[in-house]
XYZ file of N, CA and C in Angstrom:
207
model
N 128.380 114.728 -47.471
C 127.403 113.729 -47.820
C 127.872 112.385 -47.283
N 127.018 111.671 -46.611
C 127.312 110.340 -46.099
C 126.221 109.395 -46.576
N 126.642 108.294 -47.184
C 125.668 107.317 -47.678
C 125.536 106.118 -46.762
N 126.422 105.985 -45.813
C 126.376 104.851 -44.916
C 126.732 103.545 -45.598
N 127.637 103.617 -46.573
C 128.059 102.413 -47.285
C 128.999 101.589 -46.423
N 128.814 100.287 -46.492
C 129.757 99.385 -45.829
C 131.064 99.405 -46.621
N 132.182 99.205 -45.953
C 133.460 99.187 -46.675
C 133.488 98.068 -47.722
N 134.090 98.361 -48.860
C 134.292 97.336 -49.883
C 135.471 96.477 -49.456
N 135.226 95.217 -49.266
C 136.292 94.298 -48.869
C 136.542 93.236 -49.935
N 135.584 93.056 -50.819
C 135.727 92.056 -51.859
C 134.565 92.109 -52.827
N 134.590 91.207 -53.792
C 133.572 91.191 -54.838
C 132.164 90.999 -54.279
N 132.054 90.297 -53.167
C 130.733 90.046 -52.578
C 130.039 91.336 -52.135
N 130.793 92.389 -51.898
C 130.231 93.660 -51.432
C 129.754 94.566 -52.567
N 130.109 94.235 -53.791
C 129.866 95.145 -54.909
C 128.387 95.368 -55.210
N 127.592 94.325 -55.159
C 126.167 94.467 -55.464
C 125.464 95.415 -54.516
N 125.705 95.238 -53.228
C 125.069 96.110 -52.233
C 125.547 97.552 -52.376
N 126.824 97.718 -52.683
C 127.379 99.066 -52.836
C 126.745 99.776 -54.019
N 126.662 99.096 -55.154
C 126.064 99.725 -56.332
C 124.579 99.973 -56.123
N 123.913 99.072 -55.417
C 122.489 99.289 -55.122
C 122.306 100.529 -54.249
N 123.182 100.710 -53.271
C 123.092 101.885 -52.396
C 123.350 103.169 -53.171
N 124.315 103.140 -54.068
C 124.615 104.325 -54.885
C 123.426 104.650 -55.780
N 122.876 103.634 -56.422
C 121.726 103.839 -57.316
C 120.513 104.356 -56.541
N 120.265 103.779 -55.392
C 119.142 104.223 -54.563
C 119.326 105.669 -54.132
N 120.528 106.015 -53.705
C 120.800 107.396 -53.282
C 120.556 108.376 -54.424
N 120.941 107.984 -55.627
C 120.743 108.868 -56.783
C 119.264 108.987 -57.134
N 118.548 107.878 -57.106
C 117.133 107.945 -57.484
C 116.289 108.653 -56.434
N 116.748 108.664 -55.190
C 116.011 109.357 -54.130
C 116.458 110.805 -53.957
N 117.432 111.219 -54.743
C 117.883 112.600 -54.684
C 118.883 112.908 -53.583
N 119.392 111.879 -52.901
C 120.388 112.111 -51.848
C 121.726 112.526 -52.444
N 122.003 112.072 -53.664
C 123.197 112.493 -54.411
C 122.759 112.774 -55.842
N 123.564 113.536 -56.527
C 123.253 113.857 -57.916
C 123.667 112.691 -58.817
N 123.133 112.654 -60.038
C 123.579 111.632 -60.979
C 125.096 111.702 -61.231
N 125.643 112.903 -61.237
C 127.083 113.064 -61.421
C 127.870 112.465 -60.268
N 127.386 112.678 -59.059
C 128.049 112.081 -57.890
C 127.943 110.562 -57.932
N 126.788 110.063 -58.363
C 126.616 108.619 -58.489
C 127.591 108.056 -59.517
N 127.758 108.762 -60.623
C 128.697 108.318 -61.655
C 130.125 108.297 -61.116
N 130.495 109.319 -60.348
C 131.838 109.353 -59.757
C 132.043 108.188 -58.788
N 131.046 107.907 -57.973
C 131.141 106.784 -57.046
C 131.209 105.458 -57.803
N 130.446 105.349 -58.870
C 130.487 104.131 -59.681
C 131.871 103.934 -60.289
N 132.527 105.014 -60.661
C 133.903 104.912 -61.188
C 134.857 104.401 -60.115
N 134.666 104.860 -58.894
C 135.495 104.366 -57.781
C 135.283 102.867 -57.608
N 134.029 102.433 -57.692
C 133.732 101.004 -57.577
C 134.379 100.246 -58.739
N 134.326 100.804 -59.935
C 134.942 100.169 -61.098
C 136.454 100.009 -60.901
N 137.092 101.014 -60.358
C 138.526 100.931 -60.072
C 138.794 99.843 -59.046
N 137.935 99.744 -58.052
C 138.069 98.692 -57.048
C 137.957 97.317 -57.703
N 136.984 97.163 -58.602
C 136.803 95.890 -59.301
C 138.065 95.532 -60.072
N 138.626 96.491 -60.776
C 139.869 96.228 -61.526
C 140.989 95.808 -60.595
N 141.085 96.447 -59.447
C 142.129 96.088 -58.487
C 141.929 94.668 -57.979
N 140.685 94.292 -57.693
C 140.392 92.927 -57.239
C 140.745 91.928 -58.335
N 140.347 92.237 -59.571
C 140.643 91.339 -60.687
C 142.144 91.182 -60.890
N 142.868 92.282 -60.813
C 144.317 92.234 -60.983
C 144.969 91.430 -59.876
N 144.536 91.644 -58.664
C 145.071 90.907 -57.528
C 144.781 89.418 -57.664
N 143.566 89.085 -58.077
C 143.184 87.693 -58.259
C 144.007 87.044 -59.369
N 144.200 87.764 -60.461
C 145.013 87.256 -61.570
C 146.440 86.993 -61.103
N 147.005 87.924 -60.380
C 148.377 87.776 -59.877
C 148.488 86.563 -58.951
N 147.516 86.401 -58.075
C 147.513 85.260 -57.157
C 147.453 83.946 -57.922
N 146.573 83.876 -58.918
C 146.441 82.652 -59.710
C 147.713 82.369 -60.512
N 148.296 83.399 -61.067
C 149.527 83.232 -61.823
C 150.642 82.699 -60.930
N 150.766 83.229 -59.747
C 151.778 82.753 -58.805
C 151.540 81.293 -58.431
N 150.275 80.925 -58.250
C 149.959 79.526 -57.936
C 150.352 78.603 -59.080
N 150.039 79.010 -60.313
C 150.403 78.204 -61.472
C 151.919 78.068 -61.603
N 152.621 79.179 -61.407
C 154.073 79.137 -61.498
C 154.686 78.266 -60.397
N 154.091 78.321 -59.208
C 154.592 77.480 -58.107
C 154.355 76.008 -58.421
N 153.199 75.668 -58.980
C 152.919 74.280 -59.350
C 153.864 73.815 -60.449
N 154.078 74.672 -61.413
C 154.973 74.335 -62.531
C 156.391 74.133 -62.020
N 156.826 74.995 -61.110
C 158.167 74.861 -60.521
C 158.297 73.607 -59.685
N 157.234 73.244 -58.996
C 157.271 72.039 -58.150
C 157.302 70.775 -58.995
N 156.718 70.844 -60.177
C 156.673 69.676 -61.050
C 157.906 69.514 -61.914
N 158.743 70.525 -61.973
C 159.923 70.477 -62.856
C 161.072 69.719 -62.241
């Protein structure tokens, strides 16, 4: 099965990806179960982006705090 999804590179891609998954499921190109599995993959991606963003912000704060000390 190929959905022709663009690669997820960041949060800006999430809306189009979920729309494509939902459309594929409603048109019968994939089953609801397959759509749910793909949505879980997207959810994991979101968590990874959030974690990466949190880590980046924390490092910036620590660098500022260290520079001010």
